[in-house]
mmCIF file of C-alpha atoms and ligand atoms in Angstrom:
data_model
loop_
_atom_site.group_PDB
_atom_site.id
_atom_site.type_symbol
_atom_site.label_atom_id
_atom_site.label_comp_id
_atom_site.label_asym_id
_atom_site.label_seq_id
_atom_site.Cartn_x
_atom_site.Cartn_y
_atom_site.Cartn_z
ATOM 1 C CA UNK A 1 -18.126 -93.421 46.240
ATOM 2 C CA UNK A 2 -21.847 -93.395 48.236
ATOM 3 C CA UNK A 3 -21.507 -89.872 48.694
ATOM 4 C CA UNK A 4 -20.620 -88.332 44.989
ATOM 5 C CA UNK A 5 -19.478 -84.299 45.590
ATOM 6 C CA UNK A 6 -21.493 -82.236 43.835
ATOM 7 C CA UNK A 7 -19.157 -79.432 42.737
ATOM 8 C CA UNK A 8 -20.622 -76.089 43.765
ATOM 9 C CA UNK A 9 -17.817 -74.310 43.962
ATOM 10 C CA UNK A 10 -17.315 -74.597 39.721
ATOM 11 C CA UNK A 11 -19.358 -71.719 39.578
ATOM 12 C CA UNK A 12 -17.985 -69.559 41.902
ATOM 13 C CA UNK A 13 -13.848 -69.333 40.688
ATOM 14 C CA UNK A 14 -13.897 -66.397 39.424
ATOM 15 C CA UNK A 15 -14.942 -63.141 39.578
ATOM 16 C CA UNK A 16 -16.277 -63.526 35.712
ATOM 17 C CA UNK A 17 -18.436 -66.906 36.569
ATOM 18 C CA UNK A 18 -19.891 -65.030 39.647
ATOM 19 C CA UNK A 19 -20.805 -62.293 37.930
ATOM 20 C CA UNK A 20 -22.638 -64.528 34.994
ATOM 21 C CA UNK A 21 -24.538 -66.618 37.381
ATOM 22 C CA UNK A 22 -25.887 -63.796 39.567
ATOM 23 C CA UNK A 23 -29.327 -63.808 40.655
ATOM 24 C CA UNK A 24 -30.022 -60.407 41.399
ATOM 25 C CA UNK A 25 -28.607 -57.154 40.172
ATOM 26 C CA UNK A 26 -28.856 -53.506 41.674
ATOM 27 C CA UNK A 27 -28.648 -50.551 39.864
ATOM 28 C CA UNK A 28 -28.471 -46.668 40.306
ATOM 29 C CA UNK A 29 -31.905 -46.756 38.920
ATOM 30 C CA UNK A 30 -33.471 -48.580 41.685
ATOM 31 C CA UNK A 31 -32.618 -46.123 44.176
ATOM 32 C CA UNK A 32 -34.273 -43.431 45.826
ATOM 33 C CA UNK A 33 -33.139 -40.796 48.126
ATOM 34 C CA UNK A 34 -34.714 -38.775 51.244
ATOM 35 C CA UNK A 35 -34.123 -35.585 51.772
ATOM 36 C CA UNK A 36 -34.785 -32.863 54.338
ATOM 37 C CA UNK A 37 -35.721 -29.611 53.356
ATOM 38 C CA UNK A 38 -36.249 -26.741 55.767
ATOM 39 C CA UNK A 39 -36.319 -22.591 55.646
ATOM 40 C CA UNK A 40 -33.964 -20.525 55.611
ATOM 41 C CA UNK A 41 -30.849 -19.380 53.310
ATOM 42 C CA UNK A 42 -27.450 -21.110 52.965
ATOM 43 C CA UNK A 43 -28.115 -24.050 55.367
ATOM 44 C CA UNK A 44 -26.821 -27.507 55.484
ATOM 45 C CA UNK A 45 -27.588 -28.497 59.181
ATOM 46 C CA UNK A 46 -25.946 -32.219 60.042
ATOM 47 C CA UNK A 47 -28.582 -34.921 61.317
ATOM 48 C CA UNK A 48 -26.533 -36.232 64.342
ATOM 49 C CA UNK A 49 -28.514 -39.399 64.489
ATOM 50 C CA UNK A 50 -27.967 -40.203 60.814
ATOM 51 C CA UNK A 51 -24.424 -39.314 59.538
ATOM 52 C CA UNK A 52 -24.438 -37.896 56.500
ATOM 53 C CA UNK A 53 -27.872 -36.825 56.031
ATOM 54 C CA UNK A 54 -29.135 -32.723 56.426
ATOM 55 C CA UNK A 55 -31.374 -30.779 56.720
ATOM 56 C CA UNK A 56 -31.163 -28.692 53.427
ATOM 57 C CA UNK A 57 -32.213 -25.000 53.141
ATOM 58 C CA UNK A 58 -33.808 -24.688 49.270
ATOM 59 C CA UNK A 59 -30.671 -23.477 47.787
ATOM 60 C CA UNK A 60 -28.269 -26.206 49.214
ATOM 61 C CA UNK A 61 -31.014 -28.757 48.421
ATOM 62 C CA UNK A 62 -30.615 -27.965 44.870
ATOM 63 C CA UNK A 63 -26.879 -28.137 45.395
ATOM 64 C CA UNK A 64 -27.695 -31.358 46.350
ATOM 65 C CA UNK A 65 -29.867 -32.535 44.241
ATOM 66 C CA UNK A 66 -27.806 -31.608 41.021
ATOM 67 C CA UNK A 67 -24.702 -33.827 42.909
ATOM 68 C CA UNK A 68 -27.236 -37.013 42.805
ATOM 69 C CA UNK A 69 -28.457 -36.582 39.174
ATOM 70 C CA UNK A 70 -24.501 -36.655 39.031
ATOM 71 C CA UNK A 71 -24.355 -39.992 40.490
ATOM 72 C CA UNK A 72 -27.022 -41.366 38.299
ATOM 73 C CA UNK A 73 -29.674 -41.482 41.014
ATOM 74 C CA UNK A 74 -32.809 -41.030 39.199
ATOM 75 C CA UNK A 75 -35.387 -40.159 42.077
ATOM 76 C CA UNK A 76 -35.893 -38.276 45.494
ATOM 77 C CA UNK A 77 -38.330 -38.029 48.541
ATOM 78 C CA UNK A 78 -38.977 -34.518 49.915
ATOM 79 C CA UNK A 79 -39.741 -34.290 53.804
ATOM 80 C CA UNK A 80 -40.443 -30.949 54.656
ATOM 81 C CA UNK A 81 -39.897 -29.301 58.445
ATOM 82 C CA UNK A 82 -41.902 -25.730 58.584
ATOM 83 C CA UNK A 83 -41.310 -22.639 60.031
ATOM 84 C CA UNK A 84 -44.231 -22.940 62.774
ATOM 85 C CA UNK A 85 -46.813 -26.059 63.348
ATOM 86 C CA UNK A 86 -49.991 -26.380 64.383
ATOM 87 C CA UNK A 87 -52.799 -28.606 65.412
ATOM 88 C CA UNK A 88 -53.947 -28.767 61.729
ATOM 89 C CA UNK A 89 -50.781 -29.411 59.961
ATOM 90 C CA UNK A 90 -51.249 -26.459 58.009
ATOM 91 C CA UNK A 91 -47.724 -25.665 57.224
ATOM 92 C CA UNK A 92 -48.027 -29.194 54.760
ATOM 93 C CA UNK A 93 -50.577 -27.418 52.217
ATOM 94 C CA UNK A 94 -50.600 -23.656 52.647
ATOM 95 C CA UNK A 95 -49.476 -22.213 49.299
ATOM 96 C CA UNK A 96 -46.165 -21.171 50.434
ATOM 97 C CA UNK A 97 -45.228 -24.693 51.828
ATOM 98 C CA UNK A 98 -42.103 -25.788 52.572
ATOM 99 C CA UNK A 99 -42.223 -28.534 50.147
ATOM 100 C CA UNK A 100 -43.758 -26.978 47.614
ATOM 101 C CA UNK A 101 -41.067 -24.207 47.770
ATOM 102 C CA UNK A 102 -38.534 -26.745 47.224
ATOM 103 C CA UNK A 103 -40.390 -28.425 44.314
ATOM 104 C CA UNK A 104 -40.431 -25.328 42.233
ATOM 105 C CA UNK A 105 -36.828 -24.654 42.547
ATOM 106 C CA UNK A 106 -36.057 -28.767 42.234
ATOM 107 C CA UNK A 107 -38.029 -29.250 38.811
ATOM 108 C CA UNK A 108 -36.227 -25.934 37.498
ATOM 109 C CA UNK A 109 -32.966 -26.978 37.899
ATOM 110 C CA UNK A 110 -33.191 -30.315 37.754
ATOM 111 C CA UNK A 111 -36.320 -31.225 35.264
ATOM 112 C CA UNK A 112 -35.281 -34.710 34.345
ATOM 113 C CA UNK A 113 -34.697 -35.610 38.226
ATOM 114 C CA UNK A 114 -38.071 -37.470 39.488
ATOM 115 C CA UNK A 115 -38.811 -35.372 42.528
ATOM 116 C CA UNK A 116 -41.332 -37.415 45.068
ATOM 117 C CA UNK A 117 -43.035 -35.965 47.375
ATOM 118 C CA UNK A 118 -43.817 -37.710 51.312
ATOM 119 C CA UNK A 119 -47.674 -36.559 51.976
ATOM 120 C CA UNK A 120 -48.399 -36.883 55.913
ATOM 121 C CA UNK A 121 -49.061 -34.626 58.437
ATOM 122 C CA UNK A 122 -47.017 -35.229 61.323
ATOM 123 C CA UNK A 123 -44.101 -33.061 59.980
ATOM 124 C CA UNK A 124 -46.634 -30.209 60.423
ATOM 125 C CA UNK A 125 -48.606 -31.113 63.426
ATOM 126 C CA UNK A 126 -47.554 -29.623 66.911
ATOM 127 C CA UNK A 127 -48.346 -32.298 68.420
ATOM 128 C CA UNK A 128 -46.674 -34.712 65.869
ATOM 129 C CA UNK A 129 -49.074 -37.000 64.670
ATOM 130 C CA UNK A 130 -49.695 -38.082 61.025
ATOM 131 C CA UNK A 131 -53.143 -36.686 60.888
ATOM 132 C CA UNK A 132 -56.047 -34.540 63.387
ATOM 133 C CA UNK A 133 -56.743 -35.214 66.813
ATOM 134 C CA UNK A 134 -60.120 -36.666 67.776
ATOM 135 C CA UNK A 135 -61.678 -39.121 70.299
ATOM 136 C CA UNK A 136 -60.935 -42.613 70.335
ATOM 137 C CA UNK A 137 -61.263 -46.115 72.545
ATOM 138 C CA UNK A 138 -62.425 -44.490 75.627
ATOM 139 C CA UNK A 139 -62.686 -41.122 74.893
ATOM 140 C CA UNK A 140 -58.611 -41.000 74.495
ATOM 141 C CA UNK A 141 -57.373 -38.451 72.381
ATOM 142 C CA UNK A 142 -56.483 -40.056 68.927
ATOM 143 C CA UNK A 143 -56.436 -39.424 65.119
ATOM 144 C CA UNK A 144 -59.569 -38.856 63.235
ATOM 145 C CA UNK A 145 -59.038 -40.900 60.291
ATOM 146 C CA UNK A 146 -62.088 -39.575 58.336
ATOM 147 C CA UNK A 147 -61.195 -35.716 59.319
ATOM 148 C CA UNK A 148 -57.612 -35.990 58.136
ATOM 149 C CA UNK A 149 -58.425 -37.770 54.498
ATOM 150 C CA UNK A 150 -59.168 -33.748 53.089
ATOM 151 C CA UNK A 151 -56.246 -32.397 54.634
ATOM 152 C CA UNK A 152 -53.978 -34.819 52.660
ATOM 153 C CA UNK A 153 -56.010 -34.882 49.580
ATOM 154 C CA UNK A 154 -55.061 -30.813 50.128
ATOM 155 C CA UNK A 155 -51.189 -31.731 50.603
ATOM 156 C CA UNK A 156 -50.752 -33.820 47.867
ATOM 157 C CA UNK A 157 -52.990 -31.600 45.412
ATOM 158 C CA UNK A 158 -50.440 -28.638 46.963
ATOM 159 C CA UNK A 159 -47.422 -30.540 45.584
ATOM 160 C CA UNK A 160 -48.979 -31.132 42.642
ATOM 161 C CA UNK A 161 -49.180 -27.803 41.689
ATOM 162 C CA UNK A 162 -46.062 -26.914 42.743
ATOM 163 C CA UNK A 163 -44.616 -29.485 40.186
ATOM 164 C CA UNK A 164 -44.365 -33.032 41.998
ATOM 165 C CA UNK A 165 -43.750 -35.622 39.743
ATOM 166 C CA UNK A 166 -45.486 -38.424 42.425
ATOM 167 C CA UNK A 167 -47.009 -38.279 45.749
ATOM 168 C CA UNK A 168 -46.008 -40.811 48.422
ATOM 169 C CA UNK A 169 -48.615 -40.859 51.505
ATOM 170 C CA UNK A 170 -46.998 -41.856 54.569
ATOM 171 C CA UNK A 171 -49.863 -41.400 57.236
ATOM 172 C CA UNK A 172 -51.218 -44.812 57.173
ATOM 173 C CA UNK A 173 -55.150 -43.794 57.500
ATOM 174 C CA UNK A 174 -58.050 -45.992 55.904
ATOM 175 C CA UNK A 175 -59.148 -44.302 52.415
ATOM 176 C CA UNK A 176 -56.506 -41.884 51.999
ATOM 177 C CA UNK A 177 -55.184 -43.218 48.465
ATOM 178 C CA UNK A 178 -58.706 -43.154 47.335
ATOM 179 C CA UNK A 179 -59.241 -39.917 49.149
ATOM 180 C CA UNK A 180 -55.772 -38.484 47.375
ATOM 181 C CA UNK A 181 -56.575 -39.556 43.848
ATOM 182 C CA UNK A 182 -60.016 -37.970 44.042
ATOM 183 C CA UNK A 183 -58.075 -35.053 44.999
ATOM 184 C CA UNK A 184 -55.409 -34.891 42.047
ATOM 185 C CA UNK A 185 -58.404 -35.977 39.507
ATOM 186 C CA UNK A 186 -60.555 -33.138 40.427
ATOM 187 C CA UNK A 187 -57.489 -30.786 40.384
ATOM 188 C CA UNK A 188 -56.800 -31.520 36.956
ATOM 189 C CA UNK A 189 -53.696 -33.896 37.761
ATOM 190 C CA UNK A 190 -54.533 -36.969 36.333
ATOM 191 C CA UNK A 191 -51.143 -38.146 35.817
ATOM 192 C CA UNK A 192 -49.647 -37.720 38.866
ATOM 193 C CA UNK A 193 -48.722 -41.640 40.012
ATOM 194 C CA UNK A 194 -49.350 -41.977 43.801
ATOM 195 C CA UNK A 195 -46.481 -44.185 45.767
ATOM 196 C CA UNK A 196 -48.247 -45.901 48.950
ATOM 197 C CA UNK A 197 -46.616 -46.220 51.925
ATOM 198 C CA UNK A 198 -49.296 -49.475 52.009
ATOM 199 C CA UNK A 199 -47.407 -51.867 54.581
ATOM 200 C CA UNK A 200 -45.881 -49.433 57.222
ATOM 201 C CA UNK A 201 -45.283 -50.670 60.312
ATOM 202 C CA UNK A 202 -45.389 -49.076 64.160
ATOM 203 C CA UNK A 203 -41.663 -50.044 63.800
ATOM 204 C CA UNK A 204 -38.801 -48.979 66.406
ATOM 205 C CA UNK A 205 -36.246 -48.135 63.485
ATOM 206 C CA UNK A 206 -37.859 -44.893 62.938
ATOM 207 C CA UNK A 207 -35.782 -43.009 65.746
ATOM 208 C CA UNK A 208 -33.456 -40.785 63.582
ATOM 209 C CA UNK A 209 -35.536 -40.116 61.125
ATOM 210 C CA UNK A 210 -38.224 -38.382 64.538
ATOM 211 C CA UNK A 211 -34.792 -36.563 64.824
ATOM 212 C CA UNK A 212 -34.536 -35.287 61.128
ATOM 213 C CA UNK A 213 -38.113 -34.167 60.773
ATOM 214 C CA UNK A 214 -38.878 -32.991 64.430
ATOM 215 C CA UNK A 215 -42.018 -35.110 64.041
ATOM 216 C CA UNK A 216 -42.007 -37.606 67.074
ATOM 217 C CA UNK A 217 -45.192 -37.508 68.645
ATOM 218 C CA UNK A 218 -45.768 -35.522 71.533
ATOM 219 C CA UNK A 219 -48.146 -38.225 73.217
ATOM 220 C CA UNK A 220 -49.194 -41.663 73.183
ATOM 221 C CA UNK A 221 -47.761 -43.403 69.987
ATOM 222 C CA UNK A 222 -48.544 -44.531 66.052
ATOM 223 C CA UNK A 223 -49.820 -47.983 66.939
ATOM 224 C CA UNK A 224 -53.619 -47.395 66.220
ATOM 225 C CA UNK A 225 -52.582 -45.811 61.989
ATOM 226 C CA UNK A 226 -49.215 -48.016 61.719
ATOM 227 C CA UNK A 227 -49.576 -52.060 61.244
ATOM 228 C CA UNK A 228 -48.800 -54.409 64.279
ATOM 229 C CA UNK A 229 -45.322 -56.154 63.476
ATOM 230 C CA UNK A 230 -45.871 -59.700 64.133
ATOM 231 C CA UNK A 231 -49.149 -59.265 60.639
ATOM 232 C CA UNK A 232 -48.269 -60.581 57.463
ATOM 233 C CA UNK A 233 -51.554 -61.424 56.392
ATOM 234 C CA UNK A 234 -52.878 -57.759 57.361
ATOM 235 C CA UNK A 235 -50.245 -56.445 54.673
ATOM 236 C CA UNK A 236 -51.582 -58.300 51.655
ATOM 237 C CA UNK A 237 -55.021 -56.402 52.534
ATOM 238 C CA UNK A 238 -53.558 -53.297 53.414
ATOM 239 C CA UNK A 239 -51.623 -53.618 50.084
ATOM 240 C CA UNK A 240 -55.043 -54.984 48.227
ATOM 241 C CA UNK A 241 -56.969 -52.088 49.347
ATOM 242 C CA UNK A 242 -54.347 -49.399 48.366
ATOM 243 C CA UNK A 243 -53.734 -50.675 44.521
ATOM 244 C CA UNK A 244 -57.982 -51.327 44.767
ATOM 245 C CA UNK A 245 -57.691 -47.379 45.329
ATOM 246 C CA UNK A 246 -55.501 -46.441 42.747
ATOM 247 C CA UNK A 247 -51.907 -47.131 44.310
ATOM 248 C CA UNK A 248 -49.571 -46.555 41.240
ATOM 249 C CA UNK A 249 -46.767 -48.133 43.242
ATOM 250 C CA UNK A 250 -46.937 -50.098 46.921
ATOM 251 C CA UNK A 251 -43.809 -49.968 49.417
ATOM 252 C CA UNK A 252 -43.261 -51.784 52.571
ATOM 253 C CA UNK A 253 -41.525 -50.062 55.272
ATOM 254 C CA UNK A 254 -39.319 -50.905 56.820
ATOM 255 C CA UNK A 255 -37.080 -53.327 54.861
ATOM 256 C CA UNK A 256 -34.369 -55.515 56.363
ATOM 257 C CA UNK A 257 -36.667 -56.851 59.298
ATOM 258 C CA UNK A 258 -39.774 -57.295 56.616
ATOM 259 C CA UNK A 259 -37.968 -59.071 54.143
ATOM 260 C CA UNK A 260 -40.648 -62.008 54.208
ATOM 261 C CA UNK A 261 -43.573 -59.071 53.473
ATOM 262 C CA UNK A 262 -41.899 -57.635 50.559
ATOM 263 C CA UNK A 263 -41.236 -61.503 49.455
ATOM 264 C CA UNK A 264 -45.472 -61.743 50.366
ATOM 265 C CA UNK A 265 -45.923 -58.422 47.802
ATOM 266 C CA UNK A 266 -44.339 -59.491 44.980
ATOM 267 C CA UNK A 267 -45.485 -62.742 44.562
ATOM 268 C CA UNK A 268 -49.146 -61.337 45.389
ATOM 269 C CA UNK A 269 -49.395 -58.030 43.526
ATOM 270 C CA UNK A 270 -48.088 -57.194 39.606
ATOM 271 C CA UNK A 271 -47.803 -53.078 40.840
ATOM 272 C CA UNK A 272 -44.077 -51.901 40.979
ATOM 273 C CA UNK A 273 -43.108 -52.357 44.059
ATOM 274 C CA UNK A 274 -40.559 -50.466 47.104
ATOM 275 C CA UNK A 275 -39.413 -51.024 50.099
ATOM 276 C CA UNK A 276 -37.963 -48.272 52.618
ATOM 277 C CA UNK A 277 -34.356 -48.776 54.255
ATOM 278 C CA UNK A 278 -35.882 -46.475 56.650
ATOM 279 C CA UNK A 279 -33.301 -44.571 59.290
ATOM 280 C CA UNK A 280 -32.804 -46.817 62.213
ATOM 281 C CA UNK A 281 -31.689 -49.420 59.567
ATOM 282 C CA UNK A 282 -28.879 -46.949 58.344
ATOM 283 C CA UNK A 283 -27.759 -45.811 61.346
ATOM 284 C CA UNK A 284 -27.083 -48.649 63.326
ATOM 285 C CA UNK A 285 -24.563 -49.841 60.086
ATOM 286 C CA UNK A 286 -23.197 -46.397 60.803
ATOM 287 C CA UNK A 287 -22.780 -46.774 64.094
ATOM 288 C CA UNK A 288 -21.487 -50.250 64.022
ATOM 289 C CA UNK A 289 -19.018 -49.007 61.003
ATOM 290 C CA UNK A 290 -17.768 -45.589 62.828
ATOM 291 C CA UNK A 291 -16.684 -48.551 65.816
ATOM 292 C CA UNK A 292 -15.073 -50.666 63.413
ATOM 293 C CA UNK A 293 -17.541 -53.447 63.376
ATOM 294 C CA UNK A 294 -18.803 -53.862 60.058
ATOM 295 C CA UNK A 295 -17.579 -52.267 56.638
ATOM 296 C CA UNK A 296 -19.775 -49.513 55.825
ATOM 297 C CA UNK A 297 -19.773 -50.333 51.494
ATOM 298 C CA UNK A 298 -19.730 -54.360 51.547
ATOM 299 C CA UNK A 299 -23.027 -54.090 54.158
ATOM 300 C CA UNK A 300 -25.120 -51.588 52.623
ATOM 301 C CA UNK A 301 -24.703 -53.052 49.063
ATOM 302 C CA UNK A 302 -25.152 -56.323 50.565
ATOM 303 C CA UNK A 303 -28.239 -55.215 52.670
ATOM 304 C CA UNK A 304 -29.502 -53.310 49.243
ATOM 305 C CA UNK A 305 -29.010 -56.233 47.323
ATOM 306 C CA UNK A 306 -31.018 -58.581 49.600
ATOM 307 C CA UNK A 307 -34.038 -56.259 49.162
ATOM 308 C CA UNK A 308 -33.903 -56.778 45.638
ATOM 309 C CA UNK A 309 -33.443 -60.134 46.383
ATOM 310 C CA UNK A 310 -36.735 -60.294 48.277
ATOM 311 C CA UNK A 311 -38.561 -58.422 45.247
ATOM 312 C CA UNK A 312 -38.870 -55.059 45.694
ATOM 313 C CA UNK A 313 -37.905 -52.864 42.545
ATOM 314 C CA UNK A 314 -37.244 -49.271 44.031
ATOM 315 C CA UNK A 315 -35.235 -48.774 47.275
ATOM 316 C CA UNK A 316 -35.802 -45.482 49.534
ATOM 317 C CA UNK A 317 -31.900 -45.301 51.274
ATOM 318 C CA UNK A 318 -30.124 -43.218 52.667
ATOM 319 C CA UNK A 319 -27.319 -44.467 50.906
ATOM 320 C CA UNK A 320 -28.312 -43.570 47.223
ATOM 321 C CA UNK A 321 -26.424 -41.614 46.644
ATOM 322 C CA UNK A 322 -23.167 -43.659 47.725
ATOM 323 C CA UNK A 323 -24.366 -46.574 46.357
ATOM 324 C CA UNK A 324 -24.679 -44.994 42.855
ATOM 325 C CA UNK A 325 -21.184 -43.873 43.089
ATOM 326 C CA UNK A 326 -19.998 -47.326 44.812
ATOM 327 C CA UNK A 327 -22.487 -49.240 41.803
ATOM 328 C CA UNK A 328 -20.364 -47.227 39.057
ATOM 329 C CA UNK A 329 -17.009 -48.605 40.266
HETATM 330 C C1 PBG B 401 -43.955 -39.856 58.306
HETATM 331 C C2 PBG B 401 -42.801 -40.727 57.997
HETATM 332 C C3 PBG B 401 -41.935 -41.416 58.865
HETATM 333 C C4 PBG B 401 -40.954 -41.999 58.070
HETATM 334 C C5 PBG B 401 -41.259 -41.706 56.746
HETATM 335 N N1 PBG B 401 -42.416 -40.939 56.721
HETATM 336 C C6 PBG B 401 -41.897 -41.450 60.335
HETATM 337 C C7 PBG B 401 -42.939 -42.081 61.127
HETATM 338 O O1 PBG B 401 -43.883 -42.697 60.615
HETATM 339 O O2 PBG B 401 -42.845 -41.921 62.339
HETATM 340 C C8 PBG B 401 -39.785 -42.805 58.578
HETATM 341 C C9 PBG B 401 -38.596 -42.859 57.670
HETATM 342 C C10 PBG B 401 -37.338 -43.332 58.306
HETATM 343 O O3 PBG B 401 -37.285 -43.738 59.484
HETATM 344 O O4 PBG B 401 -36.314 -43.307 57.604
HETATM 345 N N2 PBG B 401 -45.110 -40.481 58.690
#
């Protein structure tokens, strides 16, 4: 025969053979899960745009949070919506935070649970940006990177105190790891690993998640703080600069559509690294699933799996929970 058949298909006759030749494996103890926390008593408030997800009040949070340890999901992210914003962001580090608030009661009833805390300011701003506003290219209103480094070297040192076990900045501004782990040093917090959100992109998948938080911005957009989607290079600096800093851990954000950047990261960098499912990513498998399009379990695990696939060790999803439950059979 010219053309001999190479038998491929040997290895794949059984469920047993697959499982012994897989490349990749995902585990509870990859995942990470956002959550929502707002004030108030006894609430549970659906996200529309993200079925599923709520905003918690800090007694149903814990409710919540004991049902994940359940499911074996070892870590969450804590976004925070406050009572009142203002230009300063002040509701993100005043003693009585919102976050912090749910910290304390987290950590008490849930001490082995790694609670993470998202440090940016746009939650907090009124008008929704992820830092102050200042002047920028022609006198246009824009964020002051330099003026905004204290305030979330304030945030995260906040959180800190509270209890955080890790503080994830989000706001994308030059310095601000080195800026945060000043911060925690001086405050006597040594050991608190920072997560950076070092590869975030001005991405359109962040929709629902504007929804959940309240945060979109009330002018203009992210694109001078956020990376430019068509860079790849411009994330292996970005990511460089943060670990050069004292990034404990490096994600990329979003996932699916920067599966070739969290590829880049872990064949560059030896830091653990993450990559955010981020909402627009989850809802439009919700969306597609509620319409009978896709099945809702074989796509996320498969999605899930192909961003371990790419590299990334931790997962932020909105499906960690489910996925812990779907992972244990
Ligand atoms: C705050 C922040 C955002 C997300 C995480 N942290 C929104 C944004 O940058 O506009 C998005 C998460 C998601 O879409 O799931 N800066």
């Amino acid at each position: 025969m010219s053309y001999p058949i190479v038998r491929m298909r040997r290895l794949r006759q059984s469920a047993v053979l697959r499982r012994m030749v897989r490349e990749t494996s995902l585990s509870a103890d990859d995942l990470i899960m956002p959550l929502f926390v707002r004030p108030g008593q006894g609430i549970k408030k659906a996200i529309a745009s993200m079925p599923g997800n709520f905003q918690f009040s800090v007694d149903t949070l814990v409710e919540e949070a004991r049902s994940l340890v359940d499911a074996g999901v070892p870590a969450v992210i804590l976004f925070g919506i406050p009572e009142a914003k203002d230009a300063h962001g002040s509701g993100a580090y005043a003693e009585d935070a919102i976050v912090c608030r749910a910290v304390e009661h987290l950590k008490r009833a849930c001490p082995d649970l790694c609670v993470i805390t998202d440090v940016c300011l746009c939650e907090y701003t009124d008008h929704g940006h992820c830092g102050v506003i200042g002047h920028g290219h022609a006198g246009k209103p824009d964020v002051d990177n330099d003026a905004t480094l204290p305030l979330l070297a304030r945030e995260a040192v906040a959180h800190a105190r509270a209890g955080a076990d890790m503080v994830a900045p989000s706001d994308m501004m030059d310095g601000r790891v080195g800026a945060i782990r000043d911060g925690l040093d001086e405050a006597g917090f040594p050991d608190i690993p920072i997560m950076a959100y070092s590869a975030k992109y001005a991405s359109a998948f962040y929709g629902p998640f504007r929804d959940a938080a309240e945060s979109p911005p009330q002018f203009g957009d992210r694109t001078t703080y956020q990376m430019d989607p068509p860079n790849a290079r411009e994330a292996l600096r970005e990511i460089a600069l943060d670990i050069d800093e004292g990034a404990d851990i490096v994600m990329v954000k979003p996932a699916l559509p920067y599966l070739d950047i969290i590829r880049m990261a872990a064949d560059n960098f030896e830091v653990p690294l993450a990559a955010y499912h981020v909402s627009g990513e989850f809802s439009m498998v919700k969306a597609a699933a509620a319409n009978g399009w896709l099945e809702e379990k074989r796509a996320a695990l498969e999605i899930l799996t192909a961003i371990r696939r790419a590299g990334a060790k931790l997962i932020l999803t909105y499906w960690a929970k489910d996925a812990a439950l779907w992972l244990r059979g």
